[in-house]
């Protein structure tokens, strides 16, 4: 298949993902759906559905012009009121989340689909009622009133009221730290498990020391790549690639980005760059699980700041990270894109366990070294990871290094000798054999 097909398809897919993650996308779609429903209801009026309902179920139909116009105006005003209140509440809670937790969690809160659907229902109902109200003409002929359309508007407004109650309850719960941590943990663990389930080993991948290195042309974060496109061009032009940066790494212009087993022509090089995504857009935990580790750690560190002073939340974040690190033990440091027969074409670099553990522990050691509760919990996390049957010798060495660094920092800041002795005893029980 032509490389231009993969490139065009991937660009369209990336563009759609960007649009779909926007908070206004689903409300906009449902707003258009409300307008189209109004058009469909208008057509049904021409087909004689209102006279039919007046004959069969007259109690469902409003056949008075003044009543219909007043009712629709009242319903539309009510929808506008709950829309304004809902949007105001969203902004207020997002501001609270940014202040108490971390600004990096905001994209995850904004992208909650069920809240976007509810806001879209409000907008769609408002446009529908407005369209129906415009179609009402003052006449004494009861059959000229869009009775069926008005009935649908009433039903939609009642549904909006029930969903408004649900919206208030749901968004109030979603701003709680437990809900935020659960959401980030679930997204990160699912992405990590997906990578583990699909990772491929390739012991036959050649040494790339003497390969040709190519640098990035622009600044940006390495957000991912088009696997199908890279595999296709590697098979056609008979070369192999090794990516030098892991997903989420900031790449500068002129910084080495990948190596090729043979020198590439300008067309081949441009094709490869087309399949590597470098930009500054907001990243999603569903696409990069490392972001989940960092967001959970940021919430824990923010909880230990003097303005928040919430060690309980910091301890909870360490529990979530313990489970994520236990899952991380199963991931290899490298992944491969292989042909159908199993021959590897592209080598991908993943964030190693030791590097990720070092970054996370660096934050906690800086802000939690004076707190006995958090320090004790960090030591217990190390003990749990060492005892994990999936921990290799390399993993245990990385854990030992971080435990030694933690104890060094703690000894210089915890003044209570009894607490310090207790922590040392706990650390000494961690077995690295």
PDB file of N, CA, C and O in Angstrom, residues 267-313:
ATOM      1  N   UNK A 267      13.503  11.352  -0.071  1.00  0.00           N
ATOM      2  CA  UNK A 267      12.101  10.896  -0.069  1.00  0.00           C
ATOM      3  C   UNK A 267      11.854   9.910   1.066  1.00  0.00           C
ATOM      4  O   UNK A 267      10.819   9.980   1.755  1.00  0.00           O
ATOM      5  N   UNK A 268      12.779   8.971   1.251  1.00  0.00           N
ATOM      6  CA  UNK A 268      12.623   8.001   2.330  1.00  0.00           C
ATOM      7  C   UNK A 268      12.667   8.689   3.692  1.00  0.00           C
ATOM      8  O   UNK A 268      11.883   8.351   4.592  1.00  0.00           O
ATOM      9  N   UNK A 269      13.570   9.651   3.841  1.00  0.00           N
ATOM     10  CA  UNK A 269      13.685  10.360   5.114  1.00  0.00           C
ATOM     11  C   UNK A 269      12.430  11.161   5.411  1.00  0.00           C
ATOM     12  O   UNK A 269      11.925  11.153   6.555  1.00  0.00           O
ATOM     13  N   UNK A 270      11.897  11.819   4.404  1.00  0.00           N
ATOM     14  CA  UNK A 270      10.656  12.580   4.593  1.00  0.00           C
ATOM     15  C   UNK A 270       9.500  11.663   4.960  1.00  0.00           C
ATOM     16  O   UNK A 270       8.635  12.021   5.778  1.00  0.00           O
ATOM     17  N   UNK A 271       9.461  10.476   4.361  1.00  0.00           N
ATOM     18  CA  UNK A 271       8.398   9.510   4.673  1.00  0.00           C
ATOM     19  C   UNK A 271       8.493   9.057   6.127  1.00  0.00           C
ATOM     20  O   UNK A 271       7.483   8.943   6.825  1.00  0.00           O
ATOM     21  N   UNK A 272       9.726   8.818   6.596  1.00  0.00           N
ATOM     22  CA  UNK A 272       9.908   8.398   7.988  1.00  0.00           C
ATOM     23  C   UNK A 272       9.463   9.504   8.939  1.00  0.00           C
ATOM     24  O   UNK A 272       8.756   9.255   9.929  1.00  0.00           O
ATOM     25  N   UNK A 273       9.850  10.741   8.638  1.00  0.00           N
ATOM     26  CA  UNK A 273       9.448  11.864   9.500  1.00  0.00           C
ATOM     27  C   UNK A 273       7.934  12.063   9.488  1.00  0.00           C
ATOM     28  O   UNK A 273       7.359  12.530  10.484  1.00  0.00           O
ATOM     29  N   UNK A 274       7.278  11.725   8.376  1.00  0.00           N
ATOM     30  CA  UNK A 274       5.817  11.843   8.318  1.00  0.00           C
ATOM     31  C   UNK A 274       5.131  10.916   9.300  1.00  0.00           C
ATOM     32  O   UNK A 274       4.007  11.185   9.744  1.00  0.00           O
ATOM     33  N   UNK A 275       5.801   9.805   9.625  1.00  0.00           N
ATOM     34  CA  UNK A 275       5.198   8.810  10.501  1.00  0.00           C
ATOM     35  C   UNK A 275       5.623   8.960  11.962  1.00  0.00           C
ATOM     36  O   UNK A 275       5.267   8.144  12.797  1.00  0.00           O
ATOM     37  N   UNK A 276       6.415   9.980  12.266  1.00  0.00           N
ATOM     38  CA  UNK A 276       6.838  10.256  13.643  1.00  0.00           C
ATOM     39  C   UNK A 276       6.201  11.569  14.080  1.00  0.00           C
ATOM     40  O   UNK A 276       6.378  12.599  13.439  1.00  0.00           O
ATOM     41  N   UNK A 277       5.446  11.522  15.157  1.00  0.00           N
ATOM     42  CA  UNK A 277       4.678  12.681  15.597  1.00  0.00           C
ATOM     43  C   UNK A 277       5.462  13.476  16.637  1.00  0.00           C
ATOM     44  O   UNK A 277       5.763  12.988  17.725  1.00  0.00           O
ATOM     45  N   UNK A 278       5.805  14.723  16.270  1.00  0.00           N
ATOM     46  CA  UNK A 278       6.450  15.670  17.175  1.00  0.00           C
ATOM     47  C   UNK A 278       5.588  16.915  17.258  1.00  0.00           C
ATOM     48  O   UNK A 278       5.343  17.567  16.239  1.00  0.00           O
ATOM     49  N   UNK A 279       5.097  17.239  18.443  1.00  0.00           N
ATOM     50  CA  UNK A 279       4.311  18.456  18.614  1.00  0.00           C
ATOM     51  C   UNK A 279       4.304  18.863  20.081  1.00  0.00           C
ATOM     52  O   UNK A 279       4.910  18.214  20.924  1.00  0.00           O
ATOM     53  N   UNK A 280       3.602  19.944  20.384  1.00  0.00           N
ATOM     54  CA  UNK A 280       3.500  20.452  21.749  1.00  0.00           C
ATOM     55  C   UNK A 280       2.088  20.303  22.301  1.00  0.00           C
ATOM     56  O   UNK A 280       1.728  20.972  23.262  1.00  0.00           O
ATOM     57  N   UNK A 281       1.286  19.486  21.689  1.00  0.00           N
ATOM     58  CA  UNK A 281      -0.106  19.335  22.107  1.00  0.00           C
ATOM     59  C   UNK A 281      -0.187  18.627  23.463  1.00  0.00           C
ATOM     60  O   UNK A 281       0.764  17.971  23.905  1.00  0.00           O
ATOM     61  N   UNK A 282      -1.349  18.748  24.089  1.00  0.00           N
ATOM     62  CA  UNK A 282      -1.581  18.110  25.385  1.00  0.00           C
ATOM     63  C   UNK A 282      -1.597  16.597  25.226  1.00  0.00           C
ATOM     64  O   UNK A 282      -2.258  16.055  24.346  1.00  0.00           O
ATOM     65  N   UNK A 283      -0.870  15.912  26.094  1.00  0.00           N
ATOM     66  CA  UNK A 283      -0.785  14.457  26.006  1.00  0.00           C
ATOM     67  C   UNK A 283      -1.840  13.810  26.901  1.00  0.00           C
ATOM     68  O   UNK A 283      -2.250  14.371  27.916  1.00  0.00           O
ATOM     69  N   UNK A 284      -2.242  12.621  26.499  1.00  0.00           N
ATOM     70  CA  UNK A 284      -3.290  11.893  27.198  1.00  0.00           C
ATOM     71  C   UNK A 284      -2.693  10.679  27.892  1.00  0.00           C
ATOM     72  O   UNK A 284      -1.832   9.994  27.327  1.00  0.00           O
ATOM     73  N   UNK A 285      -3.157  10.400  29.107  1.00  0.00           N
ATOM     74  CA  UNK A 285      -2.676   9.231  29.847  1.00  0.00           C
ATOM     75  C   UNK A 285      -3.006   7.961  29.091  1.00  0.00           C
ATOM     76  O   UNK A 285      -2.269   6.966  29.179  1.00  0.00           O
ATOM     77  N   UNK A 286      -4.100   7.956  28.344  1.00  0.00           N
ATOM     78  CA  UNK A 286      -4.473   6.772  27.573  1.00  0.00           C
ATOM     79  C   UNK A 286      -3.440   6.441  26.501  1.00  0.00           C
ATOM     80  O   UNK A 286      -3.399   5.314  26.014  1.00  0.00           O
ATOM     81  N   UNK A 287      -2.624   7.416  26.108  1.00  0.00           N
ATOM     82  CA  UNK A 287      -1.629   7.199  25.071  1.00  0.00           C
ATOM     83  C   UNK A 287      -0.219   7.067  25.637  1.00  0.00           C
ATOM     84  O   UNK A 287       0.658   6.512  24.986  1.00  0.00           O
ATOM     85  N   UNK A 288       0.024   7.587  26.827  1.00  0.00           N
ATOM     86  CA  UNK A 288       1.343   7.511  27.452  1.00  0.00           C
ATOM     87  C   UNK A 288       1.176   7.278  28.944  1.00  0.00           C
ATOM     88  O   UNK A 288       0.859   8.213  29.693  1.00  0.00           O
ATOM     89  N   UNK A 289       1.376   6.050  29.379  1.00  0.00           N
ATOM     90  CA  UNK A 289       1.138   5.704  30.780  1.00  0.00           C
ATOM     91  C   UNK A 289       2.111   6.416  31.723  1.00  0.00           C
ATOM     92  O   UNK A 289       1.816   6.603  32.909  1.00  0.00           O
ATOM     93  N   UNK A 290       3.295   6.820  31.226  1.00  0.00           N
ATOM     94  CA  UNK A 290       4.265   7.519  32.079  1.00  0.00           C
ATOM     95  C   UNK A 290       3.652   8.789  32.643  1.00  0.00           C
ATOM     96  O   UNK A 290       3.935   9.188  33.779  1.00  0.00           O
ATOM     97  N   UNK A 291       2.802   9.428  31.852  1.00  0.00           N
ATOM     98  CA  UNK A 291       2.121  10.633  32.321  1.00  0.00           C
ATOM     99  C   UNK A 291       1.249  10.321  33.536  1.00  0.00           C
ATOM    100  O   UNK A 291       1.094  11.159  34.430  1.00  0.00           O
ATOM    101  N   UNK A 292       0.688   9.126  33.588  1.00  0.00           N
ATOM    102  CA  UNK A 292      -0.110   8.724  34.742  1.00  0.00           C
ATOM    103  C   UNK A 292       0.736   8.637  36.009  1.00  0.00           C
ATOM    104  O   UNK A 292       0.319   9.088  37.082  1.00  0.00           O
ATOM    105  N   UNK A 293       1.935   8.044  35.894  1.00  0.00           N
ATOM    106  CA  UNK A 293       2.854   8.006  37.038  1.00  0.00           C
ATOM    107  C   UNK A 293       3.142   9.420  37.535  1.00  0.00           C
ATOM    108  O   UNK A 293       3.107   9.700  38.742  1.00  0.00           O
ATOM    109  N   UNK A 294       3.450  10.305  36.597  1.00  0.00           N
ATOM    110  CA  UNK A 294       3.846  11.666  36.965  1.00  0.00           C
ATOM    111  C   UNK A 294       2.688  12.443  37.588  1.00  0.00           C
ATOM    112  O   UNK A 294       2.884  13.195  38.547  1.00  0.00           O
ATOM    113  N   UNK A 295       1.472  12.263  37.049  1.00  0.00           N
ATOM    114  CA  UNK A 295       0.327  12.985  37.600  1.00  0.00           C
ATOM    115  C   UNK A 295       0.005  12.524  39.012  1.00  0.00           C
ATOM    116  O   UNK A 295      -0.295  13.347  39.889  1.00  0.00           O
ATOM    117  N   UNK A 296       0.072  11.228  39.254  1.00  0.00           N
ATOM    118  CA  UNK A 296      -0.185  10.714  40.601  1.00  0.00           C
ATOM    119  C   UNK A 296       0.879  11.242  41.565  1.00  0.00           C
ATOM    120  O   UNK A 296       0.579  11.655  42.702  1.00  0.00           O
ATOM    121  N   UNK A 297       2.132  11.251  41.127  1.00  0.00           N
ATOM    122  CA  UNK A 297       3.204  11.771  41.977  1.00  0.00           C
ATOM    123  C   UNK A 297       3.025  13.260  42.243  1.00  0.00           C
ATOM    124  O   UNK A 297       3.275  13.734  43.364  1.00  0.00           O
ATOM    125  N   UNK A 298       2.588  14.005  41.242  1.00  0.00           N
ATOM    126  CA  UNK A 298       2.378  15.442  41.436  1.00  0.00           C
ATOM    127  C   UNK A 298       1.279  15.717  42.447  1.00  0.00           C
ATOM    128  O   UNK A 298       1.369  16.658  43.243  1.00  0.00           O
ATOM    129  N   UNK A 299       0.225  14.893  42.424  1.00  0.00           N
ATOM    130  CA  UNK A 299      -0.845  15.052  43.413  1.00  0.00           C
ATOM    131  C   UNK A 299      -0.306  14.769  44.817  1.00  0.00           C
ATOM    132  O   UNK A 299      -0.621  15.475  45.789  1.00  0.00           O
ATOM    133  N   UNK A 300       0.530  13.735  44.930  1.00  0.00           N
ATOM    134  CA  UNK A 300       1.110  13.416  46.228  1.00  0.00           C
ATOM    135  C   UNK A 300       2.035  14.501  46.734  1.00  0.00           C
ATOM    136  O   UNK A 300       2.009  14.865  47.914  1.00  0.00           O
ATOM    137  N   UNK A 301       2.856  15.039  45.844  1.00  0.00           N
ATOM    138  CA  UNK A 301       3.779  16.103  46.240  1.00  0.00           C
ATOM    139  C   UNK A 301       3.012  17.367  46.604  1.00  0.00           C
ATOM    140  O   UNK A 301       3.346  18.056  47.585  1.00  0.00           O
ATOM    141  N   UNK A 302       1.971  17.709  45.814  1.00  0.00           N
ATOM    142  CA  UNK A 302       1.164  18.893  46.126  1.00  0.00           C
ATOM    143  C   UNK A 302       0.487  18.741  47.491  1.00  0.00           C
ATOM    144  O   UNK A 302       0.339  19.720  48.227  1.00  0.00           O
ATOM    145  N   UNK A 303       0.092  17.511  47.819  1.00  0.00           N
ATOM    146  CA  UNK A 303      -0.554  17.283  49.116  1.00  0.00           C
ATOM    147  C   UNK A 303       0.386  17.552  50.276  1.00  0.00           C
ATOM    148  O   UNK A 303      -0.061  17.878  51.378  1.00  0.00           O
ATOM    149  N   UNK A 304       1.694  17.443  50.038  1.00  0.00           N
ATOM    150  CA  UNK A 304       2.658  17.675  51.113  1.00  0.00           C
ATOM    151  C   UNK A 304       3.112  19.127  51.202  1.00  0.00           C
ATOM    152  O   UNK A 304       3.925  19.477  52.053  1.00  0.00           O
ATOM    153  N   UNK A 305       2.610  19.986  50.328  1.00  0.00           N
ATOM    154  CA  UNK A 305       2.988  21.399  50.387  1.00  0.00           C
ATOM    155  C   UNK A 305       2.364  22.042  51.626  1.00  0.00           C
ATOM    156  O   UNK A 305       1.308  21.614  52.102  1.00  0.00           O
ATOM    157  N   UNK A 306       2.984  23.080  52.158  1.00  0.00           N
ATOM    158  CA  UNK A 306       2.455  23.732  53.377  1.00  0.00           C
ATOM    159  C   UNK A 306       1.034  24.257  53.190  1.00  0.00           C
ATOM    160  O   UNK A 306       0.259  24.300  54.153  1.00  0.00           O
ATOM    161  N   UNK A 307       0.676  24.662  51.961  1.00  0.00           N
ATOM    162  CA  UNK A 307      -0.655  25.209  51.746  1.00  0.00           C
ATOM    163  C   UNK A 307      -1.758  24.167  51.821  1.00  0.00           C
ATOM    164  O   UNK A 307      -2.889  24.478  52.150  1.00  0.00           O
ATOM    165  N   UNK A 308      -1.409  22.923  51.505  1.00  0.00           N
ATOM    166  CA  UNK A 308      -2.413  21.838  51.524  1.00  0.00           C
ATOM    167  C   UNK A 308      -2.247  20.990  52.787  1.00  0.00           C
ATOM    168  O   UNK A 308      -3.196  20.718  53.500  1.00  0.00           O
ATOM    169  N   UNK A 309      -1.015  20.518  53.023  1.00  0.00           N
ATOM    170  CA  UNK A 309      -0.690  19.774  54.245  1.00  0.00           C
ATOM    171  C   UNK A 309      -1.641  18.593  54.446  1.00  0.00           C
ATOM    172  O   UNK A 309      -2.373  18.514  55.427  1.00  0.00           O
ATOM    173  N   UNK A 310      -1.595  17.644  53.500  1.00  0.00           N
ATOM    174  CA  UNK A 310      -2.490  16.484  53.537  1.00  0.00           C
ATOM    175  C   UNK A 310      -1.674  15.206  53.346  1.00  0.00           C
ATOM    176  O   UNK A 310      -1.645  14.636  52.253  1.00  0.00           O
ATOM    177  N   UNK A 311      -0.980  14.740  54.398  1.00  0.00           N
ATOM    178  CA  UNK A 311      -0.168  13.522  54.265  1.00  0.00           C
ATOM    179  C   UNK A 311      -0.986  12.285  53.878  1.00  0.00           C
ATOM    180  O   UNK A 311      -0.464  11.375  53.238  1.00  0.00           O
ATOM    181  N   UNK A 312      -2.264  12.251  54.270  1.00  0.00           N
ATOM    182  CA  UNK A 312      -3.106  11.101  53.935  1.00  0.00           C
ATOM    183  C   UNK A 312      -3.226  10.911  52.431  1.00  0.00           C
ATOM    184  O   UNK A 312      -3.168   9.781  51.921  1.00  0.00           O
ATOM    185  N   UNK A 313      -3.407  12.005  51.698  1.00  0.00           N
ATOM    186  CA  UNK A 313      -3.485  11.917  50.243  1.00  0.00           C
ATOM    187  C   UNK A 313      -2.152  11.461  49.660  1.00  0.00           C
ATOM    188  O   UNK A 313      -2.110  10.665  48.717  1.00  0.00           O
TER     189      UNK A 313
END
